Protein backbone atom coordinates (compact mmCIF):
# COMPACT_ATOMS: atom_id res chain seq x y z
CA UNK A 1 0.00 0.00 0.00
CA UNK A 2 1.20 3.50 -0.76
CA UNK A 3 2.30 5.65 2.13
CA UNK A 4 1.70 9.41 2.23
CA UNK A 5 5.40 10.17 1.69
CA UNK A 6 5.50 8.24 -1.58
CA UNK A 7 7.62 5.33 -0.36
CA UNK A 8 7.05 1.82 0.93
CA UNK A 9 8.85 -0.49 3.31
CA UNK A 10 10.80 -2.17 0.53
CA UNK A 11 12.49 1.12 -0.32
CA UNK A 12 10.97 1.48 -3.80
CA UNK A 13 9.44 4.80 -4.71
CA UNK A 14 5.76 4.37 -5.53
CA UNK A 15 2.85 6.68 -6.22
CA UNK A 16 -0.90 6.52 -6.42
CA UNK A 17 -0.81 8.48 -9.69
CA UNK A 18 0.42 6.45 -12.65
CA UNK A 19 0.59 7.30 -16.35
CA UNK A 20 0.00 4.88 -19.21
CA UNK A 21 0.00 5.27 -22.97
CA UNK A 22 -0.52 2.95 -25.91
CA UNK A 23 2.81 2.76 -27.77
CA UNK A 24 3.26 0.42 -30.77
CA UNK A 25 -0.04 -1.29 -29.96
CA UNK A 26 0.87 -2.03 -26.33
CA UNK A 27 -0.05 -0.26 -23.12
CA UNK A 28 3.13 1.03 -21.50
CA UNK A 29 3.79 3.00 -18.35
CA UNK A 30 5.33 6.42 -18.85
CA UNK A 31 7.00 8.78 -16.39
CA UNK A 32 4.87 11.87 -16.84
CA UNK A 33 1.57 12.97 -18.32
CA UNK A 34 1.43 13.33 -22.09
CA UNK A 35 -1.24 14.00 -24.68
CA UNK A 36 -3.29 10.88 -25.36
CA UNK A 37 -2.34 9.11 -22.15
CA UNK A 38 -4.37 7.49 -19.38
CA UNK A 39 -3.84 8.68 -15.80
CA UNK A 40 -4.71 6.19 -13.05
CA UNK A 41 -5.34 7.71 -9.61
CA UNK A 42 -6.02 5.57 -6.52
CA UNK A 43 -6.69 7.05 -3.06
CA UNK A 44 -4.75 10.30 -3.54
CA UNK A 45 -3.39 12.26 -0.60
CA UNK A 46 -4.31 15.89 0.02
CA UNK A 47 -1.08 16.97 -1.69
CA UNK A 48 -1.81 14.84 -4.75
CA UNK A 49 -5.40 16.09 -4.91
CA UNK A 50 -4.07 19.64 -4.92
CA UNK A 51 -1.72 18.73 -7.76
CA UNK A 52 -4.57 17.18 -9.77
CA UNK A 53 -6.66 20.33 -9.39
CA UNK A 54 -4.00 23.02 -9.80
CA UNK A 55 -1.47 21.40 -12.14
CA UNK A 56 -3.68 19.09 -14.20
CA UNK A 57 -6.78 21.27 -14.18
CA UNK A 58 -9.18 18.61 -12.86
CA UNK A 59 -12.47 20.05 -11.65
CA UNK A 60 -12.50 19.92 -7.84
CA UNK A 61 -16.15 18.85 -7.76
CA UNK A 62 -15.46 16.00 -10.18
CA UNK A 63 -12.51 14.87 -8.06
CA UNK A 64 -14.53 14.85 -4.83
CA UNK A 65 -17.40 12.98 -6.50
CA UNK A 66 -15.00 10.32 -7.81
CA UNK A 67 -13.67 9.72 -4.28
CA UNK A 68 -17.12 9.53 -2.66
CA UNK A 69 -18.06 5.93 -1.82
CA UNK A 70 -21.77 6.83 -1.74
CA UNK A 71 -21.77 8.48 -5.17
CA UNK A 72 -24.23 6.95 -7.63
CA UNK A 73 -23.59 6.26 -11.29
CA UNK A 74 -24.09 9.34 -13.46
CA UNK A 75 -22.59 11.46 -16.23
CA UNK A 76 -21.91 15.18 -16.01
CA UNK A 77 -20.20 17.77 -18.17
CA UNK A 78 -18.44 20.96 -17.10
CA UNK A 79 -16.72 23.16 -19.71
CA UNK A 80 -14.13 20.94 -21.47
CA UNK A 81 -14.33 18.05 -18.96
CA UNK A 82 -16.75 15.14 -18.76
CA UNK A 83 -17.28 13.06 -15.63
CA UNK A 84 -18.61 9.51 -15.87
CA UNK A 85 -19.14 7.66 -12.60
CA UNK A 86 -19.81 3.94 -12.90
CA UNK A 87 -20.21 1.29 -10.21
CA UNK A 88 -17.72 -1.56 -10.37
CA UNK A 89 -18.17 -5.00 -8.81
CA UNK A 90 -15.89 -6.04 -5.94
CA UNK A 91 -15.42 -9.45 -4.33
CA UNK A 92 -13.81 -10.30 -1.00
CA UNK A 93 -13.86 -12.80 1.87
CA UNK A 94 -14.85 -11.38 5.25
CA UNK A 95 -13.26 -12.23 8.62
CA UNK A 96 -15.81 -14.97 9.32
CA UNK A 97 -14.89 -16.59 5.97
CA UNK A 98 -18.11 -15.44 4.32
CA UNK A 99 -17.90 -14.64 0.61
CA UNK A 100 -19.30 -11.17 -0.05
CA UNK A 101 -19.77 -8.99 -3.11
CA UNK A 102 -20.45 -5.27 -3.26
CA UNK A 103 -20.01 -2.32 -5.61
CA UNK A 104 -17.62 0.62 -5.61
CA UNK A 105 -17.85 3.79 -7.72
CA UNK A 106 -15.01 4.76 -10.02
CA UNK A 107 -14.77 8.16 -11.64
CA UNK A 108 -13.73 8.53 -15.28
CA UNK A 109 -12.83 12.09 -16.24
CA UNK A 110 -12.33 12.87 -19.90
CA UNK A 111 -10.34 16.04 -20.60
CA UNK A 112 -9.22 17.59 -23.88
CA UNK A 113 -6.18 15.30 -24.20
CA UNK A 114 -6.26 12.70 -21.40
CA UNK A 115 -8.47 10.22 -19.57
CA UNK A 116 -8.33 10.04 -15.77
CA UNK A 117 -9.67 7.15 -13.68
CA UNK A 118 -10.04 8.08 -10.01
CA UNK A 119 -11.13 5.77 -7.18
CA UNK A 120 -10.82 5.55 -3.42
CA UNK A 121 -9.47 1.98 -3.56
CA UNK A 122 -7.72 -0.11 -6.16
CA UNK A 123 -10.07 -2.14 -8.34
CA UNK A 124 -9.78 -5.33 -10.36
CA UNK A 125 -10.79 -3.46 -13.51
CA UNK A 126 -7.90 -0.99 -13.37
CA UNK A 127 -5.44 -3.73 -12.38
CA UNK A 128 -6.55 -5.87 -15.33
CA UNK A 129 -6.19 -2.97 -17.77
CA UNK A 130 -2.65 -2.35 -16.51
CA UNK A 131 -1.88 -6.08 -16.77
CA UNK A 132 -2.98 -6.07 -20.41
CA UNK A 133 -6.03 -8.30 -20.00
CA UNK A 134 -8.18 -5.96 -22.13
CA UNK A 135 -7.51 -6.14 -25.85
CA UNK A 136 -7.29 -3.26 -28.31
CA UNK A 137 -6.75 -0.58 -25.69
CA UNK A 138 -5.92 2.70 -27.39
CA UNK A 139 -5.45 5.54 -24.92
CA UNK A 140 -5.20 8.02 -27.78
CA UNK A 141 -8.84 7.36 -28.71
CA UNK A 142 -10.33 8.64 -25.49
CA UNK A 143 -13.99 7.79 -26.10
CA UNK A 144 -13.18 4.29 -27.34
CA UNK A 145 -10.89 3.70 -24.36
CA UNK A 146 -13.64 4.74 -21.93
CA UNK A 147 -16.21 2.50 -23.65
CA UNK A 148 -13.87 -0.51 -23.57
CA UNK A 149 -13.32 0.19 -19.89
CA UNK A 150 -17.08 0.23 -19.31
CA UNK A 151 -17.48 -2.98 -21.31
CA UNK A 152 -14.94 -4.70 -19.08
CA UNK A 153 -16.64 -3.35 -15.95
CA UNK A 154 -19.92 -4.89 -17.14
CA UNK A 155 -18.27 -8.21 -17.99
CA UNK A 156 -16.86 -8.28 -14.44
CA UNK A 157 -20.43 -8.25 -13.13
CA UNK A 158 -21.18 -11.32 -15.27
CA UNK A 159 -18.15 -13.14 -13.87
CA UNK A 160 -19.14 -12.40 -10.27
CA UNK A 161 -22.76 -13.36 -10.95
CA UNK A 162 -21.58 -16.78 -12.12
CA UNK A 163 -19.49 -17.07 -8.94
CA UNK A 164 -22.58 -16.27 -6.86
CA UNK A 165 -24.50 -18.96 -8.74
CA UNK A 166 -21.78 -21.55 -8.07
CA UNK A 167 -21.54 -20.53 -4.41
CA UNK A 168 -25.30 -20.91 -4.00
CA UNK A 169 -25.14 -24.41 -5.55
CA UNK A 170 -22.47 -25.43 -3.04
CA UNK A 171 -24.53 -24.05 -0.16
CA UNK A 172 -27.61 -25.88 -1.41
CA UNK A 173 -25.75 -29.20 -1.21
CA UNK A 174 -24.60 -28.37 2.32
CA UNK A 175 -28.13 -27.65 3.50
CA UNK A 176 -29.15 -31.29 3.84
CA UNK A 177 -27.34 -31.77 7.16
CA UNK A 178 -27.11 -28.15 8.28
CA UNK A 179 -28.10 -27.23 11.83
CA UNK A 180 -25.86 -24.17 12.20
CA UNK A 181 -26.39 -20.63 10.93
CA UNK A 182 -23.28 -20.46 8.71
CA UNK A 183 -25.06 -21.56 5.54
CA UNK A 184 -27.98 -19.25 6.23
CA UNK A 185 -25.67 -16.27 6.84
CA UNK A 186 -23.78 -16.97 3.61
CA UNK A 187 -27.06 -17.19 1.69
CA UNK A 188 -28.22 -13.88 3.13
CA UNK A 189 -24.86 -12.28 2.25
CA UNK A 190 -25.16 -13.45 -1.35
CA UNK A 191 -28.74 -12.21 -1.52
CA UNK A 192 -27.63 -8.79 -0.26
CA UNK A 193 -24.82 -8.77 -2.85
CA UNK A 194 -27.35 -9.35 -5.62
CA UNK A 195 -29.37 -6.37 -4.39
CA UNK A 196 -26.24 -4.21 -4.66
CA UNK A 197 -25.52 -5.58 -8.14
CA UNK A 198 -29.08 -5.02 -9.38
CA UNK A 199 -29.16 -1.42 -8.14
CA UNK A 200 -25.72 -0.60 -9.58
CA UNK A 201 -26.48 -2.23 -12.94
CA UNK A 202 -29.66 -0.17 -13.30
CA UNK A 203 -27.72 3.02 -12.54
CA UNK A 204 -25.00 2.09 -15.02
CA UNK A 205 -27.67 1.34 -17.62
CA UNK A 206 -29.15 4.82 -17.23
CA UNK A 207 -25.68 6.36 -17.55
CA UNK A 208 -24.85 4.41 -20.72
CA UNK A 209 -28.20 5.32 -22.27
CA UNK A 210 -27.47 8.98 -21.59
CA UNK A 211 -24.10 8.61 -23.32
CA UNK A 212 -25.79 6.81 -26.22
CA UNK A 213 -27.90 9.86 -26.95
CA UNK A 214 -24.63 11.58 -27.87
CA UNK A 215 -25.19 14.81 -26.01
CA UNK A 216 -22.36 14.34 -23.53
CA UNK A 217 -19.62 12.61 -25.55
CA UNK A 218 -19.10 12.84 -29.28
CA UNK A 219 -19.59 9.33 -30.67
CA UNK A 220 -18.19 7.98 -33.91
CA UNK A 221 -19.65 5.01 -35.77
CA UNK A 222 -17.31 2.49 -34.10
CA UNK A 223 -18.06 4.03 -30.71
CA UNK A 224 -21.79 3.71 -31.36
CA UNK A 225 -21.47 -0.03 -32.02
CA UNK A 226 -19.26 -0.54 -28.98
CA UNK A 227 -21.71 1.37 -26.79
CA UNK A 228 -24.59 -0.78 -28.03
CA UNK A 229 -22.54 -3.87 -27.07
CA UNK A 230 -22.13 -2.41 -23.58
CA UNK A 231 -25.90 -1.97 -23.33
CA UNK A 232 -26.47 -5.58 -24.40
CA UNK A 233 -24.03 -6.79 -21.73
CA UNK A 234 -25.77 -4.61 -19.14
CA UNK A 235 -29.19 -6.02 -20.03
CA UNK A 236 -27.83 -9.56 -19.78
CA UNK A 237 -26.23 -8.83 -16.39
CA UNK A 238 -29.48 -7.29 -15.09
CA UNK A 239 -31.48 -10.33 -16.19
CA UNK A 240 -28.99 -12.72 -14.58
CA UNK A 241 -29.00 -10.72 -11.34
CA UNK A 242 -32.80 -10.71 -11.29
CA UNK A 243 -33.01 -14.49 -11.88
CA UNK A 244 -30.35 -15.33 -9.29
CA UNK A 245 -31.97 -12.97 -6.80
CA UNK A 246 -35.29 -14.80 -7.12
CA UNK A 247 -33.59 -18.19 -6.78
CA UNK A 248 -31.60 -17.10 -3.73
CA UNK A 249 -34.67 -15.60 -2.05
CA UNK A 250 -36.38 -18.99 -2.29
CA UNK A 251 -33.22 -20.77 -1.12
CA UNK A 252 -32.86 -18.51 1.92
CA UNK A 253 -36.42 -19.34 2.93
CA UNK A 254 -35.81 -23.03 2.28
CA UNK A 255 -32.51 -22.82 4.19
CA UNK A 256 -34.29 -21.52 7.29
CA UNK A 257 -36.92 -24.26 7.01
CA UNK A 258 -34.29 -26.99 6.60
CA UNK A 259 -32.27 -25.77 9.59
CA UNK A 260 -35.45 -25.58 11.68
CA UNK A 261 -36.46 -29.09 10.55
CA UNK A 262 -33.00 -30.49 11.32
CA UNK A 263 -33.09 -28.84 14.73
CA UNK A 264 -36.49 -30.38 15.43
CA UNK A 265 -35.11 -33.79 14.48
CA UNK A 266 -32.17 -33.36 16.87
CA UNK A 267 -34.56 -32.35 19.63
CA UNK A 268 -36.71 -35.40 18.91
CA UNK A 269 -33.65 -37.62 19.31
CA UNK A 270 -32.79 -35.99 22.61
CA UNK A 271 -36.39 -36.37 23.79
CA UNK A 272 -36.39 -40.07 22.85
CA UNK A 273 -33.14 -40.70 24.72
CA UNK A 274 -34.54 -38.81 27.73
CA UNK A 275 -37.69 -40.98 27.76
CA UNK A 276 -35.65 -44.20 27.56
CA UNK A 277 -33.33 -43.11 30.37
CA UNK A 278 -36.28 -42.05 32.54
CA UNK A 279 -37.79 -45.57 32.63
CA UNK A 280 -35.23 -47.16 35.02
CA UNK A 281 -35.47 -44.10 37.26
CA UNK A 282 -39.24 -44.45 37.50
CA UNK A 283 -39.09 -48.19 38.25
CA UNK A 284 -36.47 -47.80 40.99
CA UNK A 285 -38.39 -44.85 42.44
CA UNK A 286 -41.53 -47.00 42.87
CA UNK A 287 -39.66 -49.96 44.36
CA UNK A 288 -37.63 -47.66 46.61
CA UNK A 289 -40.74 -46.68 48.59
CA UNK A 290 -41.48 -48.35 51.94
CA UNK A 291 -44.56 -50.32 50.85
CA UNK A 292 -45.34 -53.98 50.40
CA UNK A 293 -48.15 -53.49 47.87
CA UNK A 294 -45.90 -53.58 44.80
CA UNK A 295 -45.70 -56.92 42.96
CA UNK A 296 -42.64 -59.08 43.60
CA UNK A 297 -41.24 -56.51 46.00
CA UNK A 298 -39.61 -59.30 48.00
CA UNK A 299 -37.25 -60.08 45.11
CA UNK A 300 -34.36 -57.63 45.05
CA UNK A 301 -33.46 -58.35 41.40
CA UNK A 302 -36.98 -57.86 40.09
CA UNK A 303 -36.77 -54.04 39.74
CA UNK A 304 -33.57 -54.41 37.70
CA UNK A 305 -35.09 -57.05 35.43
CA UNK A 306 -38.28 -55.01 35.04
CA UNK A 307 -36.28 -51.86 34.18
CA UNK A 308 -34.26 -53.67 31.51
CA UNK A 309 -37.33 -55.27 29.92
CA UNK A 310 -39.47 -52.11 29.88
CA UNK A 311 -36.55 -50.01 28.61
CA UNK A 312 -35.84 -52.50 25.80
CA UNK A 313 -39.51 -52.61 24.75
CA UNK A 314 -39.80 -48.82 24.79
CA UNK A 315 -36.57 -48.40 22.85
CA UNK A 316 -37.63 -50.98 20.24
CA UNK A 317 -40.98 -49.28 19.78
CA UNK A 318 -39.48 -45.78 19.46
CA UNK A 319 -36.72 -46.89 17.14
CA UNK A 320 -38.92 -48.97 14.87
CA UNK A 321 -42.20 -47.08 14.77
CA UNK A 322 -41.12 -43.60 15.78
CA UNK A 323 -39.38 -40.84 13.77
CA UNK A 324 -35.89 -41.66 15.02
CA UNK A 325 -34.66 -42.85 11.61
CA UNK A 326 -36.99 -40.75 9.47
CA UNK A 327 -35.94 -37.37 8.05
mmCIF file of N, CA and C in Angstrom, residues 1 5 19 33 54 68 70 77 106 115-116 142 169 197 206 209 218 221 245 250 274 281 297 306 309 320:
data_model
loop_
_atom_site.group_PDB
_atom_site.id
_atom_site.type_symbol
_atom_site.label_atom_id
_atom_site.label_comp_id
_atom_site.label_asym_id
_atom_site.label_seq_id
_atom_site.Cartn_x
_atom_site.Cartn_y
_atom_site.Cartn_z
ATOM 1 N N UNK A 1 0.847 -1.189 0.000
ATOM 2 C CA UNK A 1 0.000 0.000 0.000
ATOM 3 C C UNK A 1 0.883 1.240 0.000
ATOM 4 N N UNK A 5 4.129 9.561 2.107
ATOM 5 C CA UNK A 5 5.396 10.174 1.690
ATOM 6 C C UNK A 5 5.874 9.663 0.342
ATOM 7 N N UNK A 19 0.875 6.848 -14.990
ATOM 8 C CA UNK A 19 0.587 7.298 -16.347
ATOM 9 C C UNK A 19 0.841 6.154 -17.323
ATOM 10 N N UNK A 33 2.788 12.856 -17.524
ATOM 11 C CA UNK A 33 1.574 12.966 -18.324
ATOM 12 C C UNK A 33 1.884 13.533 -19.709
ATOM 13 N N UNK A 54 -4.722 21.832 -9.374
ATOM 14 C CA UNK A 54 -3.996 23.021 -9.798
ATOM 15 C C UNK A 54 -3.105 22.782 -11.019
ATOM 16 N N UNK A 68 -16.002 9.733 -3.585
ATOM 17 C CA UNK A 68 -17.118 9.533 -2.657
ATOM 18 C C UNK A 68 -17.672 8.122 -2.828
ATOM 19 N N UNK A 70 -20.307 6.858 -1.632
ATOM 20 C CA UNK A 70 -21.766 6.830 -1.740
ATOM 21 C C UNK A 70 -22.274 7.426 -3.051
ATOM 22 N N UNK A 77 -21.143 17.027 -17.345
ATOM 23 C CA UNK A 77 -20.198 17.768 -18.166
ATOM 24 C C UNK A 77 -20.019 19.173 -17.614
ATOM 25 N N UNK A 106 -16.282 4.311 -9.452
ATOM 26 C CA UNK A 106 -15.013 4.757 -10.016
ATOM 27 C C UNK A 106 -15.309 5.911 -10.961
ATOM 28 N N UNK A 115 -7.391 10.888 -20.302
ATOM 29 C CA UNK A 115 -8.470 10.222 -19.574
ATOM 30 C C UNK A 115 -7.956 9.903 -18.174
ATOM 31 N N UNK A 116 -8.690 10.311 -17.157
ATOM 32 C CA UNK A 116 -8.332 10.037 -15.767
ATOM 33 C C UNK A 116 -9.323 9.026 -15.192
ATOM 34 N N UNK A 142 -9.823 8.523 -26.860
ATOM 35 C CA UNK A 142 -10.330 8.641 -25.487
ATOM 36 C C UNK A 142 -11.716 8.023 -25.313
ATOM 37 N N UNK A 169 -25.012 -22.968 -5.313
ATOM 38 C CA UNK A 169 -25.140 -24.411 -5.547
ATOM 39 C C UNK A 169 -24.417 -25.211 -4.465
ATOM 40 N N UNK A 197 -25.799 -5.440 -6.715
ATOM 41 C CA UNK A 197 -25.518 -5.581 -8.141
ATOM 42 C C UNK A 197 -26.682 -5.056 -8.980
ATOM 43 N N UNK A 206 -28.665 3.457 -16.985
ATOM 44 C CA UNK A 206 -29.147 4.821 -17.231
ATOM 45 C C UNK A 206 -28.018 5.721 -17.726
ATOM 46 N N UNK A 209 -27.147 4.825 -21.375
ATOM 47 C CA UNK A 209 -28.199 5.317 -22.267
ATOM 48 C C UNK A 209 -28.079 6.820 -22.485
ATOM 49 N N UNK A 218 -18.981 12.986 -27.839
ATOM 50 C CA UNK A 218 -19.101 12.836 -29.282
ATOM 51 C C UNK A 218 -18.786 11.392 -29.659
ATOM 52 N N UNK A 221 -18.887 6.210 -35.410
ATOM 53 C CA UNK A 221 -19.653 5.008 -35.765
ATOM 54 C C UNK A 221 -19.175 3.789 -34.980
ATOM 55 N N UNK A 245 -31.384 -13.544 -8.009
ATOM 56 C CA UNK A 245 -31.967 -12.966 -6.799
ATOM 57 C C UNK A 245 -33.239 -13.709 -6.402
ATOM 58 N N UNK A 250 -35.720 -17.718 -2.613
ATOM 59 C CA UNK A 250 -36.378 -18.987 -2.287
ATOM 60 C C UNK A 250 -35.474 -19.913 -1.499
ATOM 61 N N UNK A 274 -34.114 -39.191 26.386
ATOM 62 C CA UNK A 274 -34.543 -38.808 27.732
ATOM 63 C C UNK A 274 -35.647 -39.726 28.250
ATOM 64 N N UNK A 281 -35.307 -44.987 36.103
ATOM 65 C CA UNK A 281 -35.467 -44.095 37.259
ATOM 66 C C UNK A 281 -36.853 -44.235 37.875
ATOM 67 N N UNK A 297 -42.127 -57.427 45.280
ATOM 68 C CA UNK A 297 -41.243 -56.512 46.000
ATOM 69 C C UNK A 297 -40.243 -57.249 46.882
ATOM 70 N N UNK A 306 -37.142 -55.765 35.578
ATOM 71 C CA UNK A 306 -38.275 -55.012 35.039
ATOM 72 C C UNK A 306 -37.807 -53.762 34.290
ATOM 73 N N UNK A 309 -36.304 -54.816 30.863
ATOM 74 C CA UNK A 309 -37.334 -55.268 29.916
ATOM 75 C C UNK A 309 -38.148 -54.079 29.390
ATOM 76 N N UNK A 320 -38.313 -48.318 16.046
ATOM 77 C CA UNK A 320 -38.915 -48.970 14.874
ATOM 78 C C UNK A 320 -40.117 -48.212 14.337
#
